[in-house]
PDB file of N, CA and C in Angstrom:
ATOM      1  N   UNK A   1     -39.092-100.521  39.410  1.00 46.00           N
ATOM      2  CA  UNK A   1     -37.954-100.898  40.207  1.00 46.00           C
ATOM      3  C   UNK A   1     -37.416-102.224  39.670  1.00 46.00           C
ATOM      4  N   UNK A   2     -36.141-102.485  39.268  1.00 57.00           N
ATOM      5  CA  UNK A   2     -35.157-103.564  38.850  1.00 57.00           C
ATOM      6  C   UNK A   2     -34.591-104.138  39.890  1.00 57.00           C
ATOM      7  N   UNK A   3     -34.250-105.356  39.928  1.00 61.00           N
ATOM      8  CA  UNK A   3     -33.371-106.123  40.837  1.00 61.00           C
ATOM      9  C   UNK A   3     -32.578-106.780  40.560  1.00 61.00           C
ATOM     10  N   UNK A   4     -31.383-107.017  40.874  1.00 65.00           N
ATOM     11  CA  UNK A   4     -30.395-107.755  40.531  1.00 65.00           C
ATOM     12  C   UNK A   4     -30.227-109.053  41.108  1.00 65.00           C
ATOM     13  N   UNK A   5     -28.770-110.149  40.618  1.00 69.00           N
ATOM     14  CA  UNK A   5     -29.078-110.878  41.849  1.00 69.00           C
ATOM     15  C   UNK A   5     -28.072-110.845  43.258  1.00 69.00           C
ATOM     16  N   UNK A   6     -29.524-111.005  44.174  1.00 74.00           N
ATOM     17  CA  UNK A   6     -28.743-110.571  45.305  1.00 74.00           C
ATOM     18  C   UNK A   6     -28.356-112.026  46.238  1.00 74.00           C
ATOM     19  N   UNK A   7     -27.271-112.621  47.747  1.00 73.00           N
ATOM     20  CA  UNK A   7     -26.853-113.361  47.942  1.00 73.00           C
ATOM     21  C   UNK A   7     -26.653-112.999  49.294  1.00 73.00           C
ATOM     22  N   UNK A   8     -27.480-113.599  50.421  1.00 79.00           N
ATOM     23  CA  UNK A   8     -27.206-113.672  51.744  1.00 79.00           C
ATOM     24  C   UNK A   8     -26.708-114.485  52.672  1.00 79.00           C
ATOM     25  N   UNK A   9     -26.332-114.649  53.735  1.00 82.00           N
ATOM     26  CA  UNK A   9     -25.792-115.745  54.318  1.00 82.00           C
ATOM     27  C   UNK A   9     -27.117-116.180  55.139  1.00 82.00           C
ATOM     28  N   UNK A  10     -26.569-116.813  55.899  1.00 84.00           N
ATOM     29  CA  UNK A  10     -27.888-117.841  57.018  1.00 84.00           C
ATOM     30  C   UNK A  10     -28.506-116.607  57.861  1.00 84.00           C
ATOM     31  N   UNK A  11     -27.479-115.398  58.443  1.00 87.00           N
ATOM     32  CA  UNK A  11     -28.058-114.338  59.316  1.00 87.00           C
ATOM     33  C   UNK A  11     -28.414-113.022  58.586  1.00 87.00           C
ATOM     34  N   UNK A  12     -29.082-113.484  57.130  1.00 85.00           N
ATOM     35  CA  UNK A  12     -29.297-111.895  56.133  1.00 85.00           C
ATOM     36  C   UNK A  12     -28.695-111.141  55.819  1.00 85.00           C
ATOM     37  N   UNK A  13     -27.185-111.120  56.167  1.00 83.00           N
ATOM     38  CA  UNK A  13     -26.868-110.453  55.305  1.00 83.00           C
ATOM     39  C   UNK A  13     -26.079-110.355  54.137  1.00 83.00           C
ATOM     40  N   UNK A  14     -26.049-109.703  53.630  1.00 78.00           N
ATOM     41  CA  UNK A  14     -25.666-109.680  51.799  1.00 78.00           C
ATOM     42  C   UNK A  14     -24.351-109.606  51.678  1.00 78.00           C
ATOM     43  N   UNK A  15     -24.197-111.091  50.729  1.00 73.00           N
ATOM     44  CA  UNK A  15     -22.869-111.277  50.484  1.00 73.00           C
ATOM     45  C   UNK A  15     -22.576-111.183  48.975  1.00 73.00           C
ATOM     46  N   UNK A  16     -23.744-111.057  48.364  1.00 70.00           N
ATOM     47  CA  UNK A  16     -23.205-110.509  46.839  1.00 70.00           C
ATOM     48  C   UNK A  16     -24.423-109.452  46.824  1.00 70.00           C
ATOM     49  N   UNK A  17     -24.199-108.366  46.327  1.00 70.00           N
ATOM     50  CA  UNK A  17     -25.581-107.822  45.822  1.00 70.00           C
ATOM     51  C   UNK A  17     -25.255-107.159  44.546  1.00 70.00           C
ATOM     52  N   UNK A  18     -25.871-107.819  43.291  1.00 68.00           N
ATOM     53  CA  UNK A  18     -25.843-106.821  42.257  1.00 68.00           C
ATOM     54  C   UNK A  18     -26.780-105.966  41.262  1.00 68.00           C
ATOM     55  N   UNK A  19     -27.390-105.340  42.416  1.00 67.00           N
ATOM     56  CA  UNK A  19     -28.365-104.182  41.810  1.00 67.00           C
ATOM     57  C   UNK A  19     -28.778-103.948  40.860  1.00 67.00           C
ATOM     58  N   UNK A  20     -26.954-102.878  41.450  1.00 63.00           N
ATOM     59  CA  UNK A  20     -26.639-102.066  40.372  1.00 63.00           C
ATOM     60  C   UNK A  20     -26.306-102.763  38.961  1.00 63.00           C
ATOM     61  N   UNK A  21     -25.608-103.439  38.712  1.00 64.00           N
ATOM     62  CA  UNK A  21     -24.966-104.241  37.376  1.00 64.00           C
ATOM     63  C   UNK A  21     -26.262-104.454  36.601  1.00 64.00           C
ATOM     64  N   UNK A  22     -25.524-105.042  35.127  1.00 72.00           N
ATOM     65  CA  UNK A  22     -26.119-105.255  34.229  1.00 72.00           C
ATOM     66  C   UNK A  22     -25.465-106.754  33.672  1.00 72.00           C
ATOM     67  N   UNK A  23     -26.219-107.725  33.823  1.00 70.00           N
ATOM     68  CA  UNK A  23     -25.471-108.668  33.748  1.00 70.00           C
ATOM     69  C   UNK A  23     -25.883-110.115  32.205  1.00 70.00           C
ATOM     70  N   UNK A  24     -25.584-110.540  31.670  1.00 74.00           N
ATOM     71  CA  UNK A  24     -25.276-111.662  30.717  1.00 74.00           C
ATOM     72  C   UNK A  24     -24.936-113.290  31.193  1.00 74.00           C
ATOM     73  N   UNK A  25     -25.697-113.811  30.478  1.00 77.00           N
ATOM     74  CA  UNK A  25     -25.362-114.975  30.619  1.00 77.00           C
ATOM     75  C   UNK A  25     -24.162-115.360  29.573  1.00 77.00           C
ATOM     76  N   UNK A  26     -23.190-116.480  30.006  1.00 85.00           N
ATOM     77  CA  UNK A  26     -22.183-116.276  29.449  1.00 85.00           C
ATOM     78  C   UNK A  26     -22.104-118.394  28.685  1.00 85.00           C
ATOM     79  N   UNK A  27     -22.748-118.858  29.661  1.00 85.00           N
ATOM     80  CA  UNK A  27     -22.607-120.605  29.508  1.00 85.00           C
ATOM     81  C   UNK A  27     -24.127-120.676  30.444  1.00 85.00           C
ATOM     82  N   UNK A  28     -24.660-121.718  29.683  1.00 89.00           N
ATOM     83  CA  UNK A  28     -25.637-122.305  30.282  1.00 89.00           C
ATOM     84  C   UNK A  28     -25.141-123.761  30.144  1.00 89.00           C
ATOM     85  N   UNK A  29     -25.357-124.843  31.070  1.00 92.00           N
ATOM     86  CA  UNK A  29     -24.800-126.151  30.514  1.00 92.00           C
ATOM     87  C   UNK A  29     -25.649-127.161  31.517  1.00 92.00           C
ATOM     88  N   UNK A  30     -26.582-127.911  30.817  1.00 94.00           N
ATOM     89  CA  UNK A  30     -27.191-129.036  31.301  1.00 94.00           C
ATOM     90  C   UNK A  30     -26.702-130.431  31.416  1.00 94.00           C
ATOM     91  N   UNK A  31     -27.416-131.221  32.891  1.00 94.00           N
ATOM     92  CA  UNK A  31     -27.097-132.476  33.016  1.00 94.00           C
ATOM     93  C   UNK A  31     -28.282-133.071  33.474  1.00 94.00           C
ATOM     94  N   UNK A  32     -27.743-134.114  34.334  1.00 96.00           N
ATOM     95  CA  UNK A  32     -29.377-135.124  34.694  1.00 96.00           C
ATOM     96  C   UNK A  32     -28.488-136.391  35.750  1.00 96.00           C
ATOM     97  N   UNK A  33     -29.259-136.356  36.389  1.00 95.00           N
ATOM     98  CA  UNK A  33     -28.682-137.282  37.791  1.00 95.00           C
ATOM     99  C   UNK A  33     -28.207-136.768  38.868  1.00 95.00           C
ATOM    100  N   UNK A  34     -27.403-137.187  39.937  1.00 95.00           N
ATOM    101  CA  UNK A  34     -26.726-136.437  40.811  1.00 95.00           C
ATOM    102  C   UNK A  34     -25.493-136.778  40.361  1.00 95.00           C
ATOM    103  N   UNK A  35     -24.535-135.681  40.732  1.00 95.00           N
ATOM    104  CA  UNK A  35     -22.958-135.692  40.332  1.00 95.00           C
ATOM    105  C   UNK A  35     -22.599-136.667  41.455  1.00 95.00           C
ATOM    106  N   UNK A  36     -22.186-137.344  41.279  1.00 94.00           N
ATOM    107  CA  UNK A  36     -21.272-137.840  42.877  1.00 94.00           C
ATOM    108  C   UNK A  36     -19.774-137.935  43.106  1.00 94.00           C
ATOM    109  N   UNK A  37     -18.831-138.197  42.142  1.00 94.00           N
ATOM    110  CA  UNK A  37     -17.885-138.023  42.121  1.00 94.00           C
ATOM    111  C   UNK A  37     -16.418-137.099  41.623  1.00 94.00           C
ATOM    112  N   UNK A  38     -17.165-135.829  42.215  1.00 95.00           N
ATOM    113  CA  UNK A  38     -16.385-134.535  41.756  1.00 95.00           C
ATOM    114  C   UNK A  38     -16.323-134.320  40.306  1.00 95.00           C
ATOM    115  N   UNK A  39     -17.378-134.264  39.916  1.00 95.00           N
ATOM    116  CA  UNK A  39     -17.197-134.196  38.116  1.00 95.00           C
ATOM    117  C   UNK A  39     -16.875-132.758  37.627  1.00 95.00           C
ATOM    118  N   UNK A  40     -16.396-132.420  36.913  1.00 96.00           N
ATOM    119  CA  UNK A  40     -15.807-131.249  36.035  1.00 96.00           C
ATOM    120  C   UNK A  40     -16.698-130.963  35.769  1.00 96.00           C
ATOM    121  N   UNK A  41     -17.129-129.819  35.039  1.00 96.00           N
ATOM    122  CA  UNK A  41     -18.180-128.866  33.909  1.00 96.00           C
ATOM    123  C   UNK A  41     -17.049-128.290  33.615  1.00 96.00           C
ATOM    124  N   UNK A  42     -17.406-128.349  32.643  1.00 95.00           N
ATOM    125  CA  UNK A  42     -16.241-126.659  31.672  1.00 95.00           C
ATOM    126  C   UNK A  42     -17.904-125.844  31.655  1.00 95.00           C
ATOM    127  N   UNK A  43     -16.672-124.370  31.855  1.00 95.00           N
ATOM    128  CA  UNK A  43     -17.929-123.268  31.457  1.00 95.00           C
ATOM    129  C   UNK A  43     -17.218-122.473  29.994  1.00 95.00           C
ATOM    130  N   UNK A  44     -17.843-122.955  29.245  1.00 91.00           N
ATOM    131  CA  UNK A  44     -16.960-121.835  27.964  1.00 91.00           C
ATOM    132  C   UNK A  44     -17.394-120.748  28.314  1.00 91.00           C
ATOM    133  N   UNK A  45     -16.393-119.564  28.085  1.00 92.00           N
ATOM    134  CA  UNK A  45     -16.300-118.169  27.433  1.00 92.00           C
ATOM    135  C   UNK A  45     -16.556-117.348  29.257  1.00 92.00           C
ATOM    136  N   UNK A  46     -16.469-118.738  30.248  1.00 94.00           N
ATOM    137  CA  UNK A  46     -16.843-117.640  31.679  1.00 94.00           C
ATOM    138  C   UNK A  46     -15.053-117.133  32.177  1.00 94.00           C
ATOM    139  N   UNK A  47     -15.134-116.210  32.515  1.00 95.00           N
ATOM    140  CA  UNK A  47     -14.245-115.226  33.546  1.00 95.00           C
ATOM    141  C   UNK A  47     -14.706-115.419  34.843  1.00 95.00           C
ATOM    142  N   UNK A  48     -13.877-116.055  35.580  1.00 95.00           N
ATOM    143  CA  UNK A  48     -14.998-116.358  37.068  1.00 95.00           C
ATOM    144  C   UNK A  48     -14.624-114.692  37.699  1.00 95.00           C
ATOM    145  N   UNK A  49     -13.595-114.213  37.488  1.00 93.00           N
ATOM    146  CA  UNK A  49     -12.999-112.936  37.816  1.00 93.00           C
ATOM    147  C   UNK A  49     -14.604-111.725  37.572  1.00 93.00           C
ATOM    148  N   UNK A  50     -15.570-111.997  36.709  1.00 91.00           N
ATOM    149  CA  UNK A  50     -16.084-110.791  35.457  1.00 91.00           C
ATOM    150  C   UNK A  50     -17.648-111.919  36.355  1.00 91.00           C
ATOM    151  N   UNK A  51     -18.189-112.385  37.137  1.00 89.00           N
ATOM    152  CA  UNK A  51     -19.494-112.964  37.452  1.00 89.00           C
ATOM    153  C   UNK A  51     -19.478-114.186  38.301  1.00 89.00           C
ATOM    154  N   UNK A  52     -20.549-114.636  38.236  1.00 88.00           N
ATOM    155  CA  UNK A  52     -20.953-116.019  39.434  1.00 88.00           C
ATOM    156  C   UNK A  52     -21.769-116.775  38.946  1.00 88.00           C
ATOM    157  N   UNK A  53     -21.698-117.526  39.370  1.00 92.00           N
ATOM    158  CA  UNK A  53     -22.593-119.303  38.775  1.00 92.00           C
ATOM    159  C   UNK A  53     -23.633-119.889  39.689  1.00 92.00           C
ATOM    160  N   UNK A  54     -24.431-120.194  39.136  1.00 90.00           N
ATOM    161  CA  UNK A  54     -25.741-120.865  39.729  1.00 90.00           C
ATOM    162  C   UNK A  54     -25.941-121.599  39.148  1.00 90.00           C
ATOM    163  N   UNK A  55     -26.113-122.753  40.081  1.00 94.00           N
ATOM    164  CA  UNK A  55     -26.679-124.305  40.189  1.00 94.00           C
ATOM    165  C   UNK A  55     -27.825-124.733  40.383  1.00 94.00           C
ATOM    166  N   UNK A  56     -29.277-124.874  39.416  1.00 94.00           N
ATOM    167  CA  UNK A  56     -30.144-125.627  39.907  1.00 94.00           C
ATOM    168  C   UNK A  56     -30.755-126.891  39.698  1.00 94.00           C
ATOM    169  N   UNK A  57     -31.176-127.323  40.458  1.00 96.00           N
ATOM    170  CA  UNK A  57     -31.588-128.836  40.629  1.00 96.00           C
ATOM    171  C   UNK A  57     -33.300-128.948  40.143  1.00 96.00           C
ATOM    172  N   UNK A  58     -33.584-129.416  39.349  1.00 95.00           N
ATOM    173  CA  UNK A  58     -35.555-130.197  39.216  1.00 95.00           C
ATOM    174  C   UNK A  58     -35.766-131.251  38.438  1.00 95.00           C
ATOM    175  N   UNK A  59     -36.541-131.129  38.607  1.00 95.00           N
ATOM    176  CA  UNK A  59     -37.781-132.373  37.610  1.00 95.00           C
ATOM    177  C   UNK A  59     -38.004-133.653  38.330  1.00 95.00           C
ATOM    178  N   UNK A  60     -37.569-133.692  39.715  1.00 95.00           N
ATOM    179  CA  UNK A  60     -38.143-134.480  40.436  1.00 95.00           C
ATOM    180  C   UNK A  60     -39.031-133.680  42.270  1.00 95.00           C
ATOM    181  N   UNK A  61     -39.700-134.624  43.088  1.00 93.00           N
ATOM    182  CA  UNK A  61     -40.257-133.773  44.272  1.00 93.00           C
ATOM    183  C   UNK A  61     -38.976-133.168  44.609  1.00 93.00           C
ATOM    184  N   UNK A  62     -38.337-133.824  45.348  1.00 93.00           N
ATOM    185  CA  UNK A  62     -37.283-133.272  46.473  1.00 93.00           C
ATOM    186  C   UNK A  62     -35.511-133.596  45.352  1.00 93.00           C
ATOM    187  N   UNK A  63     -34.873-132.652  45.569  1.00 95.00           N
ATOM    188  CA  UNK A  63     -33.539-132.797  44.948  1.00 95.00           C
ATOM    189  C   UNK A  63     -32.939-132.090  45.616  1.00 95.00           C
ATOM    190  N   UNK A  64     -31.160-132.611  45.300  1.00 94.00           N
ATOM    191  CA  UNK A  64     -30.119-132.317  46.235  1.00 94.00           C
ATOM    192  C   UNK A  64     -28.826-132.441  45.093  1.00 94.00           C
ATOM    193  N   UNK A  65     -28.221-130.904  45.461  1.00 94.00           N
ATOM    194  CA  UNK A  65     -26.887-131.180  44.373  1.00 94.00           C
ATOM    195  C   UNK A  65     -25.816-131.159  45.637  1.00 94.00           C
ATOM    196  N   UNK A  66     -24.621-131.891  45.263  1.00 95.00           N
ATOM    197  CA  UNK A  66     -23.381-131.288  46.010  1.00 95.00           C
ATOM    198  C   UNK A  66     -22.638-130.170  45.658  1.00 95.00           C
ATOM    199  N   UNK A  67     -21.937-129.553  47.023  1.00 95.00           N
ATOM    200  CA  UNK A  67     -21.512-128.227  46.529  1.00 95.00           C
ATOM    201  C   UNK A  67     -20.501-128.278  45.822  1.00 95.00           C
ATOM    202  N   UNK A  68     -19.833-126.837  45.159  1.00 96.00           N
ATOM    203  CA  UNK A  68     -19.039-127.292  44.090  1.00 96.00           C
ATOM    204  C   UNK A  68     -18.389-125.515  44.469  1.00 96.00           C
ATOM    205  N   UNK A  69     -17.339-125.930  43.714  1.00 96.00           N
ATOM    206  CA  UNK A  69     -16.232-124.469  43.509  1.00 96.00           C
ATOM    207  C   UNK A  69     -16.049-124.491  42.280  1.00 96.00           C
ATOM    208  N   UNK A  70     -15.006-123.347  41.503  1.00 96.00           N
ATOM    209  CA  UNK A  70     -15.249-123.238  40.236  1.00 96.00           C
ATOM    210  C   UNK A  70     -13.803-122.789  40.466  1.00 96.00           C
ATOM    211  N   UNK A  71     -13.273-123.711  39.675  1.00 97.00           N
ATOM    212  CA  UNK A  71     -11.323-123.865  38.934  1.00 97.00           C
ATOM    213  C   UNK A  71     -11.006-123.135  37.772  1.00 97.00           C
ATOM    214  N   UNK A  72      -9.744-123.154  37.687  1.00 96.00           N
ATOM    215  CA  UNK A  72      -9.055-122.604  36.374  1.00 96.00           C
ATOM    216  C   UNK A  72      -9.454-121.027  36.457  1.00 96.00           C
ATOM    217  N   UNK A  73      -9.169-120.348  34.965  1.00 95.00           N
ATOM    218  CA  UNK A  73      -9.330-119.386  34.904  1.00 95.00           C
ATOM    219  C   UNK A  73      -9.787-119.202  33.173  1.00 95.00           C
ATOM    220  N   UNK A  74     -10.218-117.990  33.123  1.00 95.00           N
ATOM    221  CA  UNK A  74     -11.093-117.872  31.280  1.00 95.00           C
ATOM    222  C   UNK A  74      -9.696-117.997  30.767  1.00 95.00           C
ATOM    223  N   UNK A  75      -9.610-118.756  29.514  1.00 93.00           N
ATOM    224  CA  UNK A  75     -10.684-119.293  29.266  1.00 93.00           C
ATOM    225  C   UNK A  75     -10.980-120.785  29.770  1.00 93.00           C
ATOM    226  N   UNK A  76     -10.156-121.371  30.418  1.00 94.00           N
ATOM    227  CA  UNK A  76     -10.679-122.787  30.866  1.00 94.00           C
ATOM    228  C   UNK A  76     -11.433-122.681  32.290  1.00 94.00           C
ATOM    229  N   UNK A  77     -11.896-122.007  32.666  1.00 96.00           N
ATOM    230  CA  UNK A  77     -12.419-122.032  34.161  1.00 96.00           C
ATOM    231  C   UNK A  77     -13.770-123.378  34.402  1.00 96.00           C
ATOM    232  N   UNK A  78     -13.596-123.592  35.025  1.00 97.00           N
ATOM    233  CA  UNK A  78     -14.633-125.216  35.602  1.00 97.00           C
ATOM    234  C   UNK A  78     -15.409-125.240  36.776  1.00 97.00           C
ATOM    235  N   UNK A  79     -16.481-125.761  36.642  1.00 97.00           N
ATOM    236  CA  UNK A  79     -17.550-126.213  37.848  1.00 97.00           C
ATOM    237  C   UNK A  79     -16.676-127.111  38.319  1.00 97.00           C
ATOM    238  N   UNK A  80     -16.639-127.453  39.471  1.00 97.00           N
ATOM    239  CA  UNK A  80     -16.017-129.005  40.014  1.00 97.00           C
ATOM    240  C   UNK A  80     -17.055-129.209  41.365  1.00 97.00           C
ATOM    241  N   UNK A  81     -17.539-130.248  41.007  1.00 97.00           N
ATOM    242  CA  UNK A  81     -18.902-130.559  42.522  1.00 97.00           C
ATOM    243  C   UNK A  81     -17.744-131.525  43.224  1.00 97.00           C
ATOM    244  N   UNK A  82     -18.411-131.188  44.644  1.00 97.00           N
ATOM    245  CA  UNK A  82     -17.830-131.937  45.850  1.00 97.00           C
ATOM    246  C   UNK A  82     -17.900-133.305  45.697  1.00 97.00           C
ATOM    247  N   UNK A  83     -16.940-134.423  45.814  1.00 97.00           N
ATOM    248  CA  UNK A  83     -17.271-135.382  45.656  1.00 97.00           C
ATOM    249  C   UNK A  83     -17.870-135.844  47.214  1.00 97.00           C
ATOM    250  N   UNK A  84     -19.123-137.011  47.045  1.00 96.00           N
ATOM    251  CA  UNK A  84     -20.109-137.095  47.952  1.00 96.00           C
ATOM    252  C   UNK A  84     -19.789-138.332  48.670  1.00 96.00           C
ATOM    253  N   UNK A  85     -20.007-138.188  49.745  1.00 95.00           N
ATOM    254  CA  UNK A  85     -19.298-139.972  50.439  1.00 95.00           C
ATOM    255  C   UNK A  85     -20.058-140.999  50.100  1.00 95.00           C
ATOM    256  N   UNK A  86     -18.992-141.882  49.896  1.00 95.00           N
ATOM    257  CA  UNK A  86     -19.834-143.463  49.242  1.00 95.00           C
ATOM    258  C   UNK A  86     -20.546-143.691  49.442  1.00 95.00           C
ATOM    259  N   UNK A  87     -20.675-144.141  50.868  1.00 96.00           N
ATOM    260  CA  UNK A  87     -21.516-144.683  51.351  1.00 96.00           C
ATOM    261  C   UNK A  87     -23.132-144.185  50.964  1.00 96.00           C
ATOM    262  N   UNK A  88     -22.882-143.061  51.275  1.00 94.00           N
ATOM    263  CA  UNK A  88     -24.056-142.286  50.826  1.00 94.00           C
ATOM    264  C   UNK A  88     -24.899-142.475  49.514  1.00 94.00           C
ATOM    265  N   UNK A  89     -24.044-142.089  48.775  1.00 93.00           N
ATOM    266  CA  UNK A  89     -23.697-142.198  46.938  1.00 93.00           C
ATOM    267  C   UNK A  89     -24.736-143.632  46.704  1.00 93.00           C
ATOM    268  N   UNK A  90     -24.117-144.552  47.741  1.00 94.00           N
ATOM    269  CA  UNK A  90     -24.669-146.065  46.807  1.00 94.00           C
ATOM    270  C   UNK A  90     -25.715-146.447  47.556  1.00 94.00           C
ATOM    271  N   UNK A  91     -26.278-145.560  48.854  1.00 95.00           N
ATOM    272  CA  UNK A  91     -27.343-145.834  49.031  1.00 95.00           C
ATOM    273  C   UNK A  91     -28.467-145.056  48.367  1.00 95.00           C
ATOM    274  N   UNK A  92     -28.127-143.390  48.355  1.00 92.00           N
ATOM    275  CA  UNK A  92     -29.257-142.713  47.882  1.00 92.00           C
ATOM    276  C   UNK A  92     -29.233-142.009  46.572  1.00 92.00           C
ATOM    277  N   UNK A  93     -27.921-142.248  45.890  1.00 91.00           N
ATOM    278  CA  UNK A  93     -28.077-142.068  44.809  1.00 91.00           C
ATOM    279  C   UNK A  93     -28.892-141.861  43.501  1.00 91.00           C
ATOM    280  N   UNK A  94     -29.342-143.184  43.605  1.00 94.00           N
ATOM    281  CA  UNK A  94     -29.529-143.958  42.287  1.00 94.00           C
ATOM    282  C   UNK A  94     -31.269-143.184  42.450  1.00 94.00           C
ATOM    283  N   UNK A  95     -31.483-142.252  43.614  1.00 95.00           N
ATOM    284  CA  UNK A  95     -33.019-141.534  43.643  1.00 95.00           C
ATOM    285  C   UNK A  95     -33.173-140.590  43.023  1.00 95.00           C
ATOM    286  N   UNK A  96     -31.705-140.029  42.982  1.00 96.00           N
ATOM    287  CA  UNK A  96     -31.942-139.276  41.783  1.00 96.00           C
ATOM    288  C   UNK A  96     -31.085-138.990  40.601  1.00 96.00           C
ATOM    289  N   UNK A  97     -31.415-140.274  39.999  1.00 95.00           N
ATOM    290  CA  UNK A  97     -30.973-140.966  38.431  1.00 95.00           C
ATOM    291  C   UNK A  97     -31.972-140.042  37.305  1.00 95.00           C
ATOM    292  N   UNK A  98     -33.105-138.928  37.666  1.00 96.00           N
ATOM    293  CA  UNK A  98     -34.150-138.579  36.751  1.00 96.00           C
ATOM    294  C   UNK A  98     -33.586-137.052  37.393  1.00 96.00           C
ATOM    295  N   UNK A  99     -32.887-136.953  38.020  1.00 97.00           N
ATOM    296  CA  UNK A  99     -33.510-134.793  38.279  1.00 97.00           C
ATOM    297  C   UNK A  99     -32.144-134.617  37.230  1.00 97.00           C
ATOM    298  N   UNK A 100     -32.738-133.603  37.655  1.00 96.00           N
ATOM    299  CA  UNK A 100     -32.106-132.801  35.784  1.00 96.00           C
ATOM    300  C   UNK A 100     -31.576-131.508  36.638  1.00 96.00           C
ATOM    301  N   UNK A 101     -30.489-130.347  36.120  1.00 96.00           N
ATOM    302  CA  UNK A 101     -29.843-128.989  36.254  1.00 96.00           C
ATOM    303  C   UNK A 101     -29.046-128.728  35.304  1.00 96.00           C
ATOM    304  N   UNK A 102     -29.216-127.422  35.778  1.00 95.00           N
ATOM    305  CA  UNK A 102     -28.656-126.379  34.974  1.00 95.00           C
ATOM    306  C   UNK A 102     -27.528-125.450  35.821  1.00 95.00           C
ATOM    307  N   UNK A 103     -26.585-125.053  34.995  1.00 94.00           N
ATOM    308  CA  UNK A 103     -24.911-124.283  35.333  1.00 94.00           C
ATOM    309  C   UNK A 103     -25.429-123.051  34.560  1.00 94.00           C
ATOM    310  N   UNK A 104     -25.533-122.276  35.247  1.00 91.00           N
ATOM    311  CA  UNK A 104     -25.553-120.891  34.485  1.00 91.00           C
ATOM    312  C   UNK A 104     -24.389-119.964  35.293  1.00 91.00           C
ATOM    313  N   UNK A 105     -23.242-119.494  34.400  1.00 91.00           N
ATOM    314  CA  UNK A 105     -22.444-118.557  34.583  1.00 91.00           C
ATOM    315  C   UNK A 105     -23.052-117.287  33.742  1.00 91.00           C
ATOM    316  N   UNK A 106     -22.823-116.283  34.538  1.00 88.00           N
ATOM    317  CA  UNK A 106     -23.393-114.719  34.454  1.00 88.00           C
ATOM    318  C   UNK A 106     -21.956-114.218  34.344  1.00 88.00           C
ATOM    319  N   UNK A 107     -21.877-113.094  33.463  1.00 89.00           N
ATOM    320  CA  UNK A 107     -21.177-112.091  34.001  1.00 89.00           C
ATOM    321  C   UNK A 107     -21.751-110.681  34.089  1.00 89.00           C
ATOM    322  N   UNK A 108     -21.133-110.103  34.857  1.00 80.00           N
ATOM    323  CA  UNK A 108     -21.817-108.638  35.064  1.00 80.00           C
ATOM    324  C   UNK A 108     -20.821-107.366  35.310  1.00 80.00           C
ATOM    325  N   UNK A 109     -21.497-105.801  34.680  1.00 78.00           N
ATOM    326  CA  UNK A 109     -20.520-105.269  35.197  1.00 78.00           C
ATOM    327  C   UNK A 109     -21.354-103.465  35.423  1.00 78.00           C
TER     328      UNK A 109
END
């Protein structure tokens, strides 16, 4: 049995499920720190139309990314993270100056 990836909300149920598909990575793209001020990613070669993007956060205990939407269209389409309130930013920031992530755009079909 194969699994795809699947995407639920807070009350289970499935808001992406892709089983069935067969899917590719299209951009992988690494950073390190927390984003705080709405920073761009370019995703080369992604179709946000043709897959979906995942964001993860490690290499420290506890980590936290801000959320983000994804702009433009292939071929310029973009990560853009939420920019995070100051206040916040310049107190808890600088904790995570060491975690590290990864942008992986998939496409699938």
């Amino acid at each position: 049995m194969t699994h795809g990836i699947q995407f639920y909300d807070s009350r289970g149920g499935e808001t992406l499920g892709l089983n069935s598909k067969t899917m590719r990575a299209v951009s992988l793209v690494y950073g390190k720190g927390l984003p705080t001020n709405g920073a761009m990613v370019a995703l080369p070669k992604f179709d946000p139309l043709k897959g979906v993007v995942m964001v993860e956060a490690y290499g420290i205990e506890q980590t936290i990314m801000p959320g983000y939407s994804i702009v433009g269209a292939y071929p310029n389409a973009s990560l853009k993270f939420d920019v995070l309130d100051a206040e916040w930013a310049a107190a808890f920031g600088a904790q995570y100056a060491n975690q590290q992530y990864s942008i992986m755009a998939v496409h699938y079909k």
